[in-house]
Amino acid sequence: MNFQYSDTHLMIRDTARKFAQDELAPSVIERDEKEEFPYEAVKKMGELGFMGMMVSEKYGGAGLDTISYVLALEEIGKVDASACVIMSVNNSLVCWGLESYGTEEQKQRYLLDLASGKKLGAFALSEPEAGSDATNQRTTATRDGDVYVLNGTKNFITNGSNADVVLVMAATDRSKGARGVSAFIVEKGIPGFSVAKKEKKMGIRSSDTVSLAFEDCRVPAANRIGDEGFGIKFALRTLDGGRIGIAAQGLAIAEASLEASIKYSKERKAFEKPISELQAIQFKLAEMATDIEAARHLILHAASLKDKKEPFAAEAAMAKMFASKTAVRCALDAIQIHGGYGYMREYHVERYLRDAKITEIYEGTTEIQKIVISRALLQ
Ligand code: COS
């Protein structure tokens, strides 16, 4: 495999790096502490074309490839994993699904604003009893003339309280199981749709994670995505791509951990020399760097398959599984290298660990990735 970045790739990486340093870095600790959504930064990410990177220009996007998207996520995630997931959800889970499966009318009405960053999107699949077991949808959508009436609860919804548009999966016919679930576009503010609870989280604390409640919420039938019964396939295909985004987030946290560790180990002296001269530290750095390179290759491989329109679900699952594990391990090592300082908030690395853990859980746990990979091997 030979990944040659184009000039466009490098330009995007540099733009994202500068944006992250200028706009996100100065108050990232404060936002984490206050659990404050980065409104201004998200607005600027929209202006830079980062909120709909792979959407074609005719629908308000930047018309770029998945590799560009990974590079931008990586730079943003190295500084602020919360901003990274806000961006990832809007790009991978909302814009991609709408562009791939929405009607022309839905694209004009919703995608244009979502891809250009004027509006924010969320993706609502998970429920109190349907996380890994995604097909077990209890939220119902009952047809009533030219509307569907939605009832139920969604939980752990990233962007949920700030989203203008939510893609909601709901059972239109529970007797049909996975084939009885449909996907709907639901606009903020319509009667019967409310934010039920904001979660207090371990990490990614400046991105909002909420429960959403639907009580006799009437959604136009024109807002259904695809046919009745297409909802699970829609959601799982969308998540296949989403996993590349979360893998990039994991890679970003791992890289941030390594960069902080290199810097600190050169500055910190013990036994009359910088700790970077101790083999105990050098070996940790070597292992971190190797895992990071491996994660990067898995991610770029999955991204390039996706760009070539070849099957990529198993490769995306491998990338996510490995990059998320790498993120957690590198963050732990970074804390160890920083010693007592690593445990203090001002040194960032404790936040990296708190942010890293969720990459092993959301958009499919590590265990789900193993199911996806082994099914591909055994089919
Ligand atoms: N893309 C499109 N369709 C898919 C798919 C994919 N990647 N994976 C499965 N499907 C389809 C199947 O083909 C099946 O449809 P048909 O019956 O028409 O063939 C349907 O979805 C249900 O799949 P399956 O029968 O395999 O369901 P299972 O319950 O056995 O398991 C897993 C499906 C575990 C793979 C799925 O539930 C999953 O990925 N869960 C994790 C979901 C997740 O990531 N949750 C996080 C929440 S979002 S933050």
Coordinates of C-alpha atoms and ligand atoms in Angstrom, one line a residue:
M1 CA 0.0 0.0 0.0
N2 CA 1.3 3.4 -0.9
F3 CA -0.5 6.4 0.5
Q4 CA 0.8 9.5 -1.3
Y5 CA -1.0 12.5 0.1
S6 CA -1.9 15.0 -2.6
D7 CA -1.3 18.7 -2.3
T8 CA -5.0 19.1 -1.4
H9 CA -4.6 16.6 1.4
L10 CA -1.7 18.5 2.8
M11 CA -3.5 21.8 2.5
I12 CA -6.5 20.4 4.4
R13 CA -4.3 18.9 7.1
D14 CA -2.5 22.2 7.5
T15 CA -5.7 24.2 7.6
A16 CA -7.2 21.9 10.2
R17 CA -4.0 22.0 12.3
K18 CA -3.9 25.8 12.3
F19 CA -7.6 26.0 13.1
A20 CA -7.2 23.5 16.0
Q21 CA -4.2 25.4 17.4
D22 CA -5.8 28.9 17.0
E23 CA -9.4 28.2 17.9
L24 CA -9.6 25.0 20.0
A25 CA -6.4 24.8 22.0
P26 CA -6.6 28.0 24.1
S27 CA -9.7 27.0 26.0
V28 CA -9.9 23.2 25.6
I29 CA -9.3 22.5 29.3
E30 CA -11.9 25.1 30.3
R31 CA -14.6 23.7 28.0
D32 CA -13.9 20.2 29.3
E33 CA -14.3 21.4 32.9
K34 CA -17.4 23.4 32.2
E35 CA -18.9 20.8 29.9
E36 CA -19.3 23.6 27.4
F37 CA -20.3 23.0 23.7
P38 CA -17.8 24.7 21.4
Y39 CA -20.4 26.8 19.5
E40 CA -18.0 29.3 17.9
A41 CA -15.6 26.7 16.8
V42 CA -18.3 24.5 15.3
K43 CA -19.5 27.6 13.4
K44 CA -16.0 28.1 12.0
M45 CA -15.6 24.5 11.2
G46 CA -18.7 24.9 9.0
E47 CA -17.2 28.0 7.3
L48 CA -14.0 26.0 6.6
G49 CA -16.0 23.2 5.0
F50 CA -15.3 20.7 7.7
M51 CA -18.9 19.9 8.5
G52 CA -19.8 18.3 5.2
M53 CA -16.4 17.3 3.9
M54 CA -17.4 14.4 1.7
V55 CA -20.7 15.9 0.5
S56 CA -20.6 17.1 -3.1
E57 CA -20.5 20.8 -3.7
K58 CA -23.9 20.9 -5.2
Y59 CA -25.3 19.9 -1.8
G60 CA -23.3 22.4 0.1
G61 CA -20.3 20.2 0.9
A62 CA -16.6 20.4 0.2
G63 CA -16.6 17.5 -2.3
L64 CA -13.5 15.9 -0.8
D65 CA -12.5 12.3 -0.2
T66 CA -12.5 10.2 3.0
I67 CA -8.7 10.6 3.3
S68 CA -9.1 14.4 3.5
Y69 CA -11.8 13.8 6.1
V70 CA -9.5 11.6 8.2
L71 CA -6.7 14.1 8.1
A72 CA -8.9 16.9 9.2
L73 CA -10.4 14.8 12.1
E74 CA -6.9 13.8 13.1
E75 CA -5.7 17.4 13.5
I76 CA -8.9 18.6 15.3
G77 CA -9.0 15.5 17.5
K78 CA -5.4 15.9 18.5
V79 CA -6.4 19.1 20.2
D80 CA -10.0 18.6 21.1
A81 CA -11.6 15.1 20.9
S82 CA -15.0 16.7 21.7
A83 CA -14.9 19.0 18.6
C84 CA -13.7 15.9 16.7
V85 CA -16.8 13.8 17.5
I86 CA -19.2 16.7 16.9
M87 CA -17.7 17.0 13.4
S88 CA -17.6 13.2 12.8
V89 CA -21.2 12.7 13.7
N90 CA -22.4 15.5 11.4
N91 CA -20.2 14.3 8.5
S92 CA -20.3 10.5 8.7
L93 CA -23.6 9.7 10.4
V94 CA -25.8 12.5 9.1
C95 CA -24.6 14.0 5.9
W96 CA -23.3 10.8 4.4
G97 CA -26.6 9.0 5.0
L98 CA -28.7 11.8 3.6
E99 CA -26.6 12.2 0.5
S100 CA -26.5 8.5 -0.2
Y101 CA -30.2 7.7 0.5
G102 CA -32.2 10.9 0.8
T103 CA -34.6 12.1 -1.9
E104 CA -33.7 15.2 -3.9
E105 CA -36.2 17.1 -1.9
Q106 CA -34.7 16.0 1.4
K107 CA -31.2 16.9 0.2
Q108 CA -32.4 20.4 -0.8
R109 CA -34.3 20.9 2.4
Y110 CA -31.8 19.4 4.9
L111 CA -28.5 18.4 3.4
L112 CA -27.5 21.8 2.0
D113 CA -27.6 23.5 5.5
L114 CA -26.1 20.5 7.3
A115 CA -23.2 20.1 4.9
S116 CA -22.4 23.8 4.9
G117 CA -22.4 23.9 8.7
K118 CA -25.4 26.2 8.9
K119 CA -27.2 23.5 10.8
L120 CA -26.1 20.6 13.0
G121 CA -27.2 17.0 12.8
A122 CA -27.5 14.0 15.1
F123 CA -28.1 10.3 14.6
A124 CA -30.5 8.5 16.9
L125 CA -30.3 4.7 16.8
S126 CA -29.4 3.8 20.4
E127 CA -32.1 3.2 22.9
P128 CA -32.1 2.2 26.6
E129 CA -32.3 -1.5 25.4
A130 CA -30.8 -1.2 22.0
G131 CA -27.1 -0.3 21.9
S132 CA -25.0 -3.2 20.5
D133 CA -28.3 -5.0 19.9
A134 CA -29.3 -2.3 17.5
T135 CA -32.1 -4.1 15.8
N136 CA -34.1 -4.3 19.0
Q137 CA -35.8 -0.9 18.4
R138 CA -38.6 0.0 20.8
T139 CA -39.3 3.5 19.4
T140 CA -42.3 3.1 17.2
A141 CA -43.4 5.0 14.1
T142 CA -47.1 4.4 13.3
R143 CA -48.4 5.6 9.9
D144 CA -51.4 7.9 10.1
G145 CA -52.2 9.3 6.6
D146 CA -49.4 11.4 5.4
V147 CA -47.5 11.4 8.7
Y148 CA -45.8 8.9 11.0
V149 CA -46.5 9.2 14.7
L150 CA -43.3 8.6 16.7
N151 CA -43.2 7.3 20.3
G152 CA -40.2 6.3 22.4
T153 CA -36.9 7.2 23.8
K154 CA -33.4 7.4 22.2
N155 CA -30.3 7.7 24.4
F156 CA -26.7 8.6 24.3
I157 CA -27.3 10.9 21.3
T158 CA -24.2 12.9 20.4
N159 CA -25.0 16.5 19.3
G160 CA -28.6 15.7 20.5
S161 CA -29.4 19.0 22.4
N162 CA -27.7 21.2 19.8
A163 CA -28.9 19.5 16.6
D164 CA -31.4 21.1 14.3
V165 CA -32.0 17.8 12.5
V166 CA -32.0 14.3 13.9
L167 CA -32.0 11.1 11.9
V168 CA -34.2 8.8 13.9
M169 CA -34.6 5.0 13.6
A170 CA -38.0 3.6 14.7
A171 CA -40.0 0.4 14.3
T172 CA -42.7 0.7 11.7
D173 CA -43.6 -3.0 12.1
R174 CA -42.2 -4.7 15.2
S175 CA -43.3 -8.1 13.9
K176 CA -40.7 -7.9 11.2
G177 CA -37.8 -7.4 13.5
A178 CA -34.8 -5.8 11.8
R179 CA -36.7 -5.5 8.6
G180 CA -39.5 -3.6 10.3
V181 CA -37.4 -0.5 11.2
S182 CA -37.4 2.7 9.2
A183 CA -35.4 5.9 9.2
F184 CA -36.8 9.4 9.6
I185 CA -35.6 13.0 9.4
V186 CA -36.9 14.8 12.5
E187 CA -36.6 18.6 12.9
K188 CA -35.9 20.3 16.2
G189 CA -38.8 22.0 17.7
I190 CA -41.7 20.0 16.2
P191 CA -44.4 19.1 18.8
G192 CA -43.8 15.9 20.7
F193 CA -40.0 15.9 20.3
S194 CA -37.9 17.0 23.3
V195 CA -34.5 16.6 24.9
A196 CA -35.1 14.4 27.9
K197 CA -31.7 14.3 29.7
K198 CA -28.2 15.6 29.4
E199 CA -25.6 13.0 30.4
K200 CA -22.7 13.7 32.8
K201 CA -19.8 12.0 31.2
M202 CA -16.3 10.8 31.9
G203 CA -14.8 12.3 28.8
I204 CA -15.6 14.2 25.6
R205 CA -17.3 16.5 28.0
S206 CA -17.8 19.5 25.7
S207 CA -19.8 17.5 23.2
D208 CA -23.4 17.0 24.3
T209 CA -24.8 13.6 24.8
V210 CA -28.5 13.4 25.6
S211 CA -31.7 11.3 25.6
L212 CA -34.4 12.3 23.2
A213 CA -38.1 11.7 23.9
F214 CA -40.8 11.3 21.3
E215 CA -44.4 11.6 22.4
D216 CA -47.0 11.4 19.7
C217 CA -44.5 13.3 17.5
R218 CA -45.9 13.7 14.0
V219 CA -43.3 13.5 11.3
P220 CA -44.2 13.9 7.6
A221 CA -44.1 10.7 5.6
A222 CA -42.0 12.6 3.1
N223 CA -39.3 12.6 5.8
R224 CA -38.8 8.9 5.7
I225 CA -35.4 7.9 4.3
G226 CA -35.7 5.1 1.8
D227 CA -38.5 2.5 1.9
E228 CA -40.3 1.3 5.0
G229 CA -38.1 -1.4 6.6
F230 CA -34.8 0.2 5.3
G231 CA -33.9 1.7 8.6
I232 CA -31.5 -0.9 10.0
K233 CA -29.6 -1.3 6.8
F234 CA -29.5 2.5 6.5
A235 CA -28.1 2.8 10.1
L236 CA -25.6 0.0 9.8
R237 CA -24.2 1.1 6.5
T238 CA -23.9 4.6 7.9
L239 CA -22.1 3.3 10.9
D240 CA -19.6 1.4 8.7
G241 CA -18.4 4.8 7.5
G242 CA -18.8 6.4 10.9
R243 CA -16.3 3.9 12.3
I244 CA -13.5 5.4 10.1
G245 CA -14.3 8.7 11.8
I246 CA -14.1 7.3 15.3
A247 CA -10.9 5.4 14.3
A248 CA -9.4 8.8 13.2
Q249 CA -10.5 10.2 16.6
G250 CA -8.7 7.4 18.4
L251 CA -5.6 7.9 16.2
A252 CA -5.7 11.6 17.1
I253 CA -5.8 11.0 20.8
A254 CA -2.9 8.5 20.5
E255 CA -0.8 11.0 18.6
A256 CA -1.5 13.7 21.0
S257 CA -0.4 11.4 23.8
L258 CA 2.8 10.6 22.0
E259 CA 3.6 14.2 21.2
A260 CA 3.0 15.3 24.8
S261 CA 5.1 12.4 26.0
I262 CA 8.0 13.3 23.7
K263 CA 7.9 16.9 24.7
Y264 CA 7.7 16.2 28.4
S265 CA 10.3 13.5 28.5
K266 CA 12.8 15.9 26.9
E267 CA 12.1 18.6 29.4
R268 CA 11.7 16.6 32.6
K269 CA 14.9 15.7 34.4
A270 CA 15.5 12.9 36.8
F271 CA 18.7 11.3 37.9
E272 CA 20.5 14.4 36.5
K273 CA 19.3 13.9 32.9
P274 CA 16.2 14.2 30.8
I275 CA 14.0 11.2 31.3
S276 CA 14.0 10.8 27.5
E277 CA 17.4 9.3 28.0
L278 CA 16.0 6.5 30.1
Q279 CA 15.3 3.3 28.2
A280 CA 12.1 2.7 30.3
I281 CA 10.7 5.9 28.7
Q282 CA 12.2 5.3 25.2
F283 CA 10.6 1.9 24.9
K284 CA 7.2 3.3 25.8
L285 CA 7.6 5.9 23.1
A286 CA 8.7 3.3 20.6
E287 CA 5.7 1.2 21.2
M288 CA 3.3 4.1 21.1
A289 CA 4.8 5.3 17.8
T290 CA 4.6 1.8 16.2
D291 CA 1.0 1.3 17.2
I292 CA 0.1 4.8 15.9
E293 CA 1.7 4.0 12.5
A294 CA -0.2 0.7 12.4
A295 CA -3.5 2.4 13.3
R296 CA -2.9 5.1 10.6
H297 CA -2.4 2.5 7.9
L298 CA -5.5 0.6 8.9
I299 CA -7.5 3.8 8.8
L300 CA -6.1 5.0 5.5
H301 CA -6.7 1.5 4.0
A302 CA -10.4 1.6 5.0
A303 CA -10.8 5.1 3.8
S304 CA -9.2 4.4 0.4
L305 CA -11.5 1.4 0.0
K306 CA -14.5 3.5 0.8
D307 CA -13.3 6.2 -1.7
K308 CA -12.9 3.5 -4.4
K309 CA -16.5 2.4 -3.6
E310 CA -15.2 -1.1 -2.6
P311 CA -16.5 -3.0 0.4
F312 CA -14.9 -1.6 3.5
A313 CA -17.0 -2.6 6.5
A314 CA -14.6 -5.1 8.0
E315 CA -11.6 -2.9 7.3
A316 CA -13.4 0.0 9.0
A317 CA -14.1 -2.2 12.0
M318 CA -10.5 -3.3 12.2
A319 CA -9.3 0.3 12.0
K320 CA -11.7 1.3 14.8
M321 CA -10.9 -1.6 17.0
F322 CA -7.2 -1.1 16.7
A323 CA -7.1 2.7 16.8
S324 CA -9.4 2.9 19.8
K325 CA -7.3 0.4 21.7
T326 CA -4.2 2.3 20.7
A327 CA -5.7 5.6 22.0
V328 CA -6.4 4.1 25.4
R329 CA -3.0 2.5 25.7
C330 CA -1.1 5.6 24.5
A331 CA -3.0 7.8 26.9
L332 CA -2.3 5.5 29.8
D333 CA 1.4 5.4 28.8
A334 CA 1.5 9.2 28.5
I335 CA 0.2 9.6 32.0
Q336 CA 2.8 7.2 33.3
I337 CA 5.6 9.1 31.5
H338 CA 4.3 12.3 33.0
G339 CA 4.2 10.7 36.5
G340 CA 2.3 12.7 39.1
Y341 CA 1.9 15.6 36.7
G342 CA 0.1 13.3 34.3
Y343 CA -2.7 12.9 36.8
M344 CA -3.2 16.7 36.9
R345 CA -5.7 18.4 34.6
E346 CA -3.4 21.1 33.3
Y347 CA -1.2 18.6 31.6
H348 CA -4.0 17.4 29.2
V349 CA -3.0 13.7 29.2
E350 CA -5.5 12.7 31.9
R351 CA -8.1 14.2 29.5
Y352 CA -6.8 12.1 26.7
L353 CA -7.4 9.0 28.7
R354 CA -11.0 10.1 29.6
D355 CA -11.6 11.0 26.0
A356 CA -10.0 7.8 24.6
K357 CA -12.2 5.3 26.4
I358 CA -15.4 6.2 24.6
T359 CA -13.7 5.3 21.2
E360 CA -13.8 1.7 22.3
I361 CA -17.5 2.0 23.0
Y362 CA -19.5 4.3 20.7
E363 CA -20.4 3.5 17.0
G364 CA -20.0 -0.1 17.9
T365 CA -18.0 -1.5 20.8
T366 CA -14.8 -3.4 20.3
E367 CA -16.8 -6.6 20.8
I368 CA -19.2 -5.5 18.0
Q369 CA -16.2 -4.8 15.7
K370 CA -15.0 -8.3 16.3
I371 CA -18.4 -9.7 15.3
V372 CA -18.3 -7.6 12.1
I373 CA -14.7 -8.7 11.3
S374 CA -15.2 -12.4 12.0
R375 CA -18.5 -12.5 10.0
A376 CA -16.6 -11.1 7.0
L377 CA -13.9 -13.8 7.5
L378 CA -16.4 -16.6 7.7
Q379 CA -19.1 -15.7 5.1
Ligands
COS1 N1 -24.7 -2.8 6.4 C1 -26.0 -3.0 5.9 N2 -26.8 -3.9 6.4 C2 -26.3 -4.7 7.4 C3 -25.0 -4.5 8.0 C4 -24.2 -3.5 7.4 N3 -23.0 -3.3 7.9 N4 -24.9 -5.4 9.0 C5 -26.0 -6.1 9.0 N5 -26.9 -5.6 8.1 C6 -28.2 -6.1 7.9 C7 -28.3 -7.6 7.7 O1 -28.1 -8.0 6.4 C8 -29.7 -7.9 8.2 O2 -30.7 -7.6 7.1 P1 -31.4 -8.8 6.3 O3 -32.1 -9.6 7.3 O4 -32.3 -8.1 5.4 O5 -30.3 -9.5 5.6 C9 -30.0 -6.8 9.2 O6 -29.0 -5.8 9.0 C10 -29.8 -7.3 10.6 O7 -28.5 -7.9 10.7 P2 -28.3 -9.2 11.5 O8 -29.4 -10.2 11.2 O9 -26.9 -9.6 11.2 O10 -28.5 -8.7 13.0 P3 -27.8 -9.1 14.3 O11 -28.7 -8.6 15.4 O12 -27.4 -10.5 14.3 O13 -26.4 -8.3 14.5 C11 -25.0 -6.4 14.4 C12 -26.1 -7.2 13.8 C13 -24.5 -6.9 15.7 C14 -23.8 -6.5 13.4 C15 -25.5 -5.0 14.5 O14 -26.6 -5.0 15.4 C16 -24.5 -4.0 14.9 O15 -23.7 -3.6 14.2 N6 -24.7 -3.5 16.2 C17 -23.9 -2.4 16.7 C18 -24.6 -1.2 16.4 C19 -23.8 0.0 16.9 O16 -22.8 0.3 16.3 N7 -24.3 0.6 17.9 C20 -23.8 1.8 18.4 C21 -24.8 2.8 18.4 S1 -24.6 4.1 17.4 S2 -23.4 5.3 18.5

